[in-house]
Every structure is written in structure tokens, then in C-alpha cells.
mmCIF file of C-alpha atoms in Angstrom:
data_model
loop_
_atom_site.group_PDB
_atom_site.id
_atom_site.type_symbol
_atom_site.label_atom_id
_atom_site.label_comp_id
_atom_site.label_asym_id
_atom_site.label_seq_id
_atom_site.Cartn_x
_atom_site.Cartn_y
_atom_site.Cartn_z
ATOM 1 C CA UNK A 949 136.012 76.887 98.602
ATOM 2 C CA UNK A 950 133.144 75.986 100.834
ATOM 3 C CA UNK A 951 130.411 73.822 99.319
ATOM 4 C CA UNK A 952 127.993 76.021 100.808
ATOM 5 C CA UNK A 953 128.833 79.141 100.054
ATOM 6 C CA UNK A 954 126.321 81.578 98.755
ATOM 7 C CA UNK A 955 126.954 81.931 94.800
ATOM 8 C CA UNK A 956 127.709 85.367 93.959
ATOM 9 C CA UNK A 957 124.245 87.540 92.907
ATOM 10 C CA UNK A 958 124.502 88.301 88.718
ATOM 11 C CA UNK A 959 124.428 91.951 88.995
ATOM 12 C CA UNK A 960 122.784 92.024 85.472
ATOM 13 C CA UNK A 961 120.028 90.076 86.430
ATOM 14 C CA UNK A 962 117.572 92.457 86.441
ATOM 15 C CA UNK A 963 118.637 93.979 82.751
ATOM 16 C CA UNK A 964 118.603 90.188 81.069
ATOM 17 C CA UNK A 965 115.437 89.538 82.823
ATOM 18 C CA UNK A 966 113.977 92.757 81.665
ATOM 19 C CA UNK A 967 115.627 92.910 77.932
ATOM 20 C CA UNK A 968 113.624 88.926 77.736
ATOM 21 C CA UNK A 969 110.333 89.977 78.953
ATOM 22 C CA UNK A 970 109.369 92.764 76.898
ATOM 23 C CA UNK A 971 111.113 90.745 74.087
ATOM 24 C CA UNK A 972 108.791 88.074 73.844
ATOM 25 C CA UNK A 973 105.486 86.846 73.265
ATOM 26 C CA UNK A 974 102.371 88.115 75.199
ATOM 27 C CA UNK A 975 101.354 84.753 76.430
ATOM 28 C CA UNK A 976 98.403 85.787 78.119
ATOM 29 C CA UNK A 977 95.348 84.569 76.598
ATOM 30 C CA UNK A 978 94.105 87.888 75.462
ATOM 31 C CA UNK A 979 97.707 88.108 73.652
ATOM 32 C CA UNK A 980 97.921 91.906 74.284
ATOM 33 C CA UNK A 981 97.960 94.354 76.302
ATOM 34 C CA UNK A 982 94.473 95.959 77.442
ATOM 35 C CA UNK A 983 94.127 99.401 75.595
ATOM 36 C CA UNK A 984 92.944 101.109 78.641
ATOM 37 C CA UNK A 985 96.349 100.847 80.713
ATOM 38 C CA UNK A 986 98.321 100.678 77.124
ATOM 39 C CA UNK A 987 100.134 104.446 77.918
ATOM 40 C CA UNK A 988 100.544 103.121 81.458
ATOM 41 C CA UNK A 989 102.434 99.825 80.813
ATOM 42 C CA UNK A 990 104.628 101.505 78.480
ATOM 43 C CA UNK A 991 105.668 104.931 80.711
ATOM 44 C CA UNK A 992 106.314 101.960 83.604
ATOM 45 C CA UNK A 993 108.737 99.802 80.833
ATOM 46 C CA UNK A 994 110.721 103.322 80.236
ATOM 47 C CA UNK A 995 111.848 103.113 83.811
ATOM 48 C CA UNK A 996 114.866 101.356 84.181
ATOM 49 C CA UNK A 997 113.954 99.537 87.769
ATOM 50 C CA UNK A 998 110.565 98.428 86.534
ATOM 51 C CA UNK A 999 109.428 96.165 83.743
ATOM 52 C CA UNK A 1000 105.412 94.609 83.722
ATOM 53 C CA UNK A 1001 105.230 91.035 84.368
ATOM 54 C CA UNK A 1002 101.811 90.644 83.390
ATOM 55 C CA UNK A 1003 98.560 93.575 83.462
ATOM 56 C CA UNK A 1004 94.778 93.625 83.257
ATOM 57 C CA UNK A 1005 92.778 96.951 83.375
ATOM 58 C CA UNK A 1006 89.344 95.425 84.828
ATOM 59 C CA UNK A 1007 86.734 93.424 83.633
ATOM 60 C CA UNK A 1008 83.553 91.611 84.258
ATOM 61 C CA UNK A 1009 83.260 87.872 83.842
ATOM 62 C CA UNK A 1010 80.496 84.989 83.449
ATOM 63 C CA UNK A 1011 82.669 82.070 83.899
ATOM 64 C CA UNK A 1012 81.598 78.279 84.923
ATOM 65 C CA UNK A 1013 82.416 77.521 88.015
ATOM 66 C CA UNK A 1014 83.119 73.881 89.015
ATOM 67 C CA UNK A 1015 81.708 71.877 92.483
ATOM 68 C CA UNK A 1016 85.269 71.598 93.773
ATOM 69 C CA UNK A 1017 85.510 75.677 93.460
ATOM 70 C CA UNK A 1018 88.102 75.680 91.660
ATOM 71 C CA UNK A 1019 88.609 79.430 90.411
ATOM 72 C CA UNK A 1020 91.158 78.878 88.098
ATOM 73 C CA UNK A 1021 91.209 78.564 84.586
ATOM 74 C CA UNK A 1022 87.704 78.520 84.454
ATOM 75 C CA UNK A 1023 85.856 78.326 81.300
ATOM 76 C CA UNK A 1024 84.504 81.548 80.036
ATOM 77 C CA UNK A 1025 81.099 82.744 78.650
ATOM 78 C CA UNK A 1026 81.870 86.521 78.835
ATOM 79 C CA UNK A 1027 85.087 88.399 79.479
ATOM 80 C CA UNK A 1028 84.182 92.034 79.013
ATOM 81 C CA UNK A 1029 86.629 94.736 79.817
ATOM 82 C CA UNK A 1030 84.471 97.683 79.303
ATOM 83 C CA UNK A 1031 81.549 98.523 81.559
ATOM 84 C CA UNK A 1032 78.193 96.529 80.003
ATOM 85 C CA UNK A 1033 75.137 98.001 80.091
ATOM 86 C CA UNK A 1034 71.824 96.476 81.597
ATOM 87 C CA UNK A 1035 70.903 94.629 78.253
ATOM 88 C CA UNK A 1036 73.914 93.811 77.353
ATOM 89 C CA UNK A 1037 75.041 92.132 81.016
ATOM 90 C CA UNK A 1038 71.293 90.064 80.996
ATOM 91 C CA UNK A 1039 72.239 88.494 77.714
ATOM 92 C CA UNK A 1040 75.926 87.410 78.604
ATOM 93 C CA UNK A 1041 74.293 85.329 81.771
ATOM 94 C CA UNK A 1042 73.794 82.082 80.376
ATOM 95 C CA UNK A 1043 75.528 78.327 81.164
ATOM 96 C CA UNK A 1044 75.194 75.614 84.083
ATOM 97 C CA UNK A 1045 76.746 77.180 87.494
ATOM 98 C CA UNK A 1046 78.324 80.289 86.550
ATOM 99 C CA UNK A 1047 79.443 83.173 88.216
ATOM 100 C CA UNK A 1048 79.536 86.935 87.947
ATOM 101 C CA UNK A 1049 82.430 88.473 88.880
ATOM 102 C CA UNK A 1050 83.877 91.683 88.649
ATOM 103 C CA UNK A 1051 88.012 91.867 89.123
ATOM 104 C CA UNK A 1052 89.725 95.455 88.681
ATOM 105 C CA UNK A 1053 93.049 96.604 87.540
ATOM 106 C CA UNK A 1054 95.977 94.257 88.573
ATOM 107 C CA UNK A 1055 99.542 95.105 87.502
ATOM 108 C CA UNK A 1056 102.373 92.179 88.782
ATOM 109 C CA UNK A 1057 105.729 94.849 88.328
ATOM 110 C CA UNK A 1058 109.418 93.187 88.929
ATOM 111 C CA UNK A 1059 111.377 95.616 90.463
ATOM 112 C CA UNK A 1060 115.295 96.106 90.368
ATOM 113 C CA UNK A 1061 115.884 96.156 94.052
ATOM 114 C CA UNK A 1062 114.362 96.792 97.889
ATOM 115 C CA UNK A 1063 114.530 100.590 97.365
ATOM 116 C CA UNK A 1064 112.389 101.103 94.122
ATOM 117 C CA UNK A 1065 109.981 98.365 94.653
ATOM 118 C CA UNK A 1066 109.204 100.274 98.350
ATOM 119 C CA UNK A 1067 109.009 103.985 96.011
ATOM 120 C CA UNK A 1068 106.347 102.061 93.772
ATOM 121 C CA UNK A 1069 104.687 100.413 96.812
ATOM 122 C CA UNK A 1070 104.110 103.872 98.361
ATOM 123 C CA UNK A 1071 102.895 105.272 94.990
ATOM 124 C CA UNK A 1072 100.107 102.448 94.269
ATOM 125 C CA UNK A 1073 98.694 102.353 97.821
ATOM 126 C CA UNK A 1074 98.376 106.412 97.685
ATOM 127 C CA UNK A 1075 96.912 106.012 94.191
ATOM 128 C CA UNK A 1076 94.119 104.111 95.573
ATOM 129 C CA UNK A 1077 95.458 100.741 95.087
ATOM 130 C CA UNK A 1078 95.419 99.631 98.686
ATOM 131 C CA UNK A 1079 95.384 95.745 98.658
ATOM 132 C CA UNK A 1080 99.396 96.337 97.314
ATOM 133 C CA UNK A 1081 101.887 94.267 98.829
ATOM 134 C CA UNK A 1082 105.383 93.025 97.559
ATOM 135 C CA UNK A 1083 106.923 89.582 97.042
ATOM 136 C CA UNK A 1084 110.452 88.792 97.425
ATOM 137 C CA UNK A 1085 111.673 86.561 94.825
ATOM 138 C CA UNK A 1086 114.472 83.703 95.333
ATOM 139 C CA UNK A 1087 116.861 85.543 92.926
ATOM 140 C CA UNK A 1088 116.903 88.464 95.247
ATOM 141 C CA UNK A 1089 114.656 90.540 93.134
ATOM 142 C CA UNK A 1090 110.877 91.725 93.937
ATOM 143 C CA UNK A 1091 107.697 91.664 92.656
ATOM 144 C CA UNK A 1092 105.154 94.052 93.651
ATOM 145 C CA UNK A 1093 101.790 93.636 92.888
ATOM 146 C CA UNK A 1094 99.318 96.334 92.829
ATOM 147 C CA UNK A 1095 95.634 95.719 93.713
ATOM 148 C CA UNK A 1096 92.628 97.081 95.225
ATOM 149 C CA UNK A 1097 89.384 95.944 96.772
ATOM 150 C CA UNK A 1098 87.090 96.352 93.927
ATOM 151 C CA UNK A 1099 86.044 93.131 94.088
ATOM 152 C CA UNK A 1100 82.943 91.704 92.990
ATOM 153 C CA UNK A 1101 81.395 87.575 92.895
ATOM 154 C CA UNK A 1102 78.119 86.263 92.920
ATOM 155 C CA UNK A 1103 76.427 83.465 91.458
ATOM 156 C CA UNK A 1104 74.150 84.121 88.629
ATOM 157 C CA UNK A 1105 73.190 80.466 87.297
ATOM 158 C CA UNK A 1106 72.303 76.995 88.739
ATOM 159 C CA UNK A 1107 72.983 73.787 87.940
ATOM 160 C CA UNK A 1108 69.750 73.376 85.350
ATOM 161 C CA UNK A 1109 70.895 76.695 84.053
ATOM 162 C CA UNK A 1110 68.360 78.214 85.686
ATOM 163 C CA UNK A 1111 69.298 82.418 86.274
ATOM 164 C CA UNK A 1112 68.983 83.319 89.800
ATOM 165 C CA UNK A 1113 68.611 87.075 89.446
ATOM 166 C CA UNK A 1114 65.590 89.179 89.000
ATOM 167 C CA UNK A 1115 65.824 91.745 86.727
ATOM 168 C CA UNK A 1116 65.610 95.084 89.164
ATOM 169 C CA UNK A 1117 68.133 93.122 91.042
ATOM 170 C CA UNK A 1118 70.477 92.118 87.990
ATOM 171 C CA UNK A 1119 70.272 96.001 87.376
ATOM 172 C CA UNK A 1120 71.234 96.901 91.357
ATOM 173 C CA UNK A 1121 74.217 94.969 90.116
ATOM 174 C CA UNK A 1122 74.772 96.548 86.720
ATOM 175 C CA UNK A 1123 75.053 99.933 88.777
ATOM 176 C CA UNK A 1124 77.687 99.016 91.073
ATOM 177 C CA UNK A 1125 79.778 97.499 87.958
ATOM 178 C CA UNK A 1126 79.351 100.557 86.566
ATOM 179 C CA UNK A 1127 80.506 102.683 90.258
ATOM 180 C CA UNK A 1128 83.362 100.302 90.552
ATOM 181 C CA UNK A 1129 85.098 100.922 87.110
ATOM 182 C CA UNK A 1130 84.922 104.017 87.449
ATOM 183 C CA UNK A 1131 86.383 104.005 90.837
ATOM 184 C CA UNK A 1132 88.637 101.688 89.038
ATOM 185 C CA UNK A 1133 89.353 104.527 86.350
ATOM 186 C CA UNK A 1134 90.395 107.163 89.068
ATOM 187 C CA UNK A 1135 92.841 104.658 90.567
ATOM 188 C CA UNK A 1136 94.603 103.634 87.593
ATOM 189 C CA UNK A 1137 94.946 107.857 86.502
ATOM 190 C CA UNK A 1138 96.236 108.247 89.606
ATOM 191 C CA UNK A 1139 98.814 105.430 89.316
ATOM 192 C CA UNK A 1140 99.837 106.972 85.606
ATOM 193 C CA UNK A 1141 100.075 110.691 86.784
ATOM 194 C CA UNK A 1142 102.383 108.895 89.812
ATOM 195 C CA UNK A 1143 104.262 106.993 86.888
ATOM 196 C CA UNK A 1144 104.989 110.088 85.345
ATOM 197 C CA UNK A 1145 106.155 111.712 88.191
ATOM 198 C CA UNK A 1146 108.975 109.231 88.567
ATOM 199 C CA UNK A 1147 109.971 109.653 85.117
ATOM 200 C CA UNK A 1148 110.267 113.666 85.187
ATOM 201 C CA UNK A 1149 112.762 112.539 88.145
ATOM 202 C CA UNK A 1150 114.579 110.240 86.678
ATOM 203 C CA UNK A 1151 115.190 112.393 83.417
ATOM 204 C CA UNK A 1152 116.155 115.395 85.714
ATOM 205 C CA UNK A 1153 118.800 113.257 87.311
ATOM 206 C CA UNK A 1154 120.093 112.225 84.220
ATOM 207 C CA UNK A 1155 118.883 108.660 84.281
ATOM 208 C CA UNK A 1156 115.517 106.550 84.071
ATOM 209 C CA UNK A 1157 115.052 105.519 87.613
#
């Protein structure tokens, strides 16, 4: 046998990798899924080519951010995943260099195999979700992860913890957070009606997709 032949692909792959996942521990730090996308996650789990690999529904943070701009693992002073009001958003600002920043809904899916992770492609980028793209993985697999441009950063503190925003401008802000989950919101319906749509499909052809 050639040394370098390619080892045959484990055509059960997907279903150990799957059966694992949703068998274990939420590791994130939140340990759960967010309530918001709750009905979501679990209608995309029901489909046999799809299991989550890890979710968030939105939120707003104040987090520290270091010289080096680092983004990562950043310490938190507020992770909020509801929309905060004026009062409440002027009272989380608080530390030495933070940041405000606003991420929306992110959903990292492995998919079973070219064809389905393309049908789920098509579905988030029509569902709003336009900064979608896929990832092939080594195993021959795909991960898809669905995004949009909802984006939001700005520094809110300096380095004497000193807050840089006035408060009619602080509330310019507030409004916006407030525009973009609910843009947010109308994305991530769109994305569950879509879900469900693939389901009624799958159960009229006898399987689960």
C-alpha cells in the first residue's frame, strides 16, 4: 500500500461529531444557550446535516481593552444581551480604557457536507445575515458561520478612567443600540422562519435534511 495514500473519509463522522457536541457541556462562559435564539438552536439541532457549534443572540459590552489591542478575552464590566436603556447604559461605563461595543447574532453551524452547508449559506445571507461565509474543515466537513454587519466599537473610557462621552451623545448611541437589535431581531426571525422551512421539507421527504 502506498505510504501516501489518502486514508479513507469515516463516513460517520459527521453523526459521532454531532451525537458528542450536543452531548456535552456548554463550555462557553455564559454556560447556556441565550434564551432569545433558544427555539432557533434547537429547530437547527433537529436537522440531521446541521448541529450548532457555538451561538450568541447579540449583546452590548463594556470590556477593558489592553495597549497591545488585544480583543480577546478581554475582561468584562458589562455583558448585556438585552437592549439597555439610557440610564442603565451610563451606569455600566465605568473602568480604565474600556470599550463599548455592540456585536449581533453569530451562529458557527457544522454542516454534513458541500451541498447543505451551500442550502444554509443561501438561507442566512437572504435572511439578512450578509457577512456569511463558509469554512472548510481538514476532516472534509464545513463550518458555516452566519454574521452580519451590525457592528458597533467605540471607546468610552481613558486611561484615568475618565468617560469620554457626553451625555446627549452617550444617548445618540443608546438609540442606534437600540435600531441595531432590532434590526438584529428581524434577521434572526427571518433565519428561524428559513429554519423551519427546511424542516417542513425534510419531514415531507421522509427524512430530517
Amino acid at each position: 500500500m502506498d505510504s501516501k495514500q489518502t486514508p479513507k473519509k469515516d463516513e460517520n463522522l459527521f453523526v459521532k461529531l454531532k451525537k458528542s457536541k450536543l452531548s456535552a457541556a456548554d463550555l462557553s462562559r455564559k454556560g447556556a444557550i441565550d434564551e432569545p435564539i433558544r427555539d432557533l438552536i434547537e429547530k437547527l439541532n433537529s436537522l440531521e446535516s446541521y448541529f450548532s457549534l457555538s451561538s450568541c443572540s447579540g449583546r452590548v459590552m463594556i470590556a477593558s481593552k489592553e495597549r497591545n489591542n488585544e480583543k480577546q478575552n478581554l475582561p468584562w464590566h458589562s455583558n448585556l444581551h438585552h437592549c439597555p436603556s439610557f440610564e442603565e447604559l451610563k451606569q455600566q461605563i465605568k473602568g480604565r480604557n474600556t470599550i463599548l461595543k455592540y456585536e449581533p447574532f453569530v451562529l458557527h453551524v457544522q454542516c454534513k457536507d458541500l451541498n447543505s452547508s451551500k442550502e444554509l449559506l443561501s438561507r442566512a445571507l437572504q435572511s439578512g445575515f450578509r457577512n456569511s461565509g463558509l469554512v472548510p474543515a481538514k476532516n472534509g466537513l464545513f463550518v458555516l458561520a452566519v454574521r452580519s454587519t451590525l457592528t458597533l466599537e467605540l471607546p468610552v473610557t481613558d486611561e484615568e478612567e475618565n468617560t469620554l462621552l457626553s451625555d446627549s451623545y452617550l444617548q445618540t448611541i443608546q438609540l442606534m443600540i437600540q435600531s441595531k437589535f432590532e434590526q438584529n431581531q428581524i434577521y434572526v426571525s427571518r433565519f428561524e422562519d428559513s429554519i423551519e422551512i427546511l424542516a417542513e421539507i425534510a419531514s415531507k421527504k421522509g427524512d430530517h435534511l
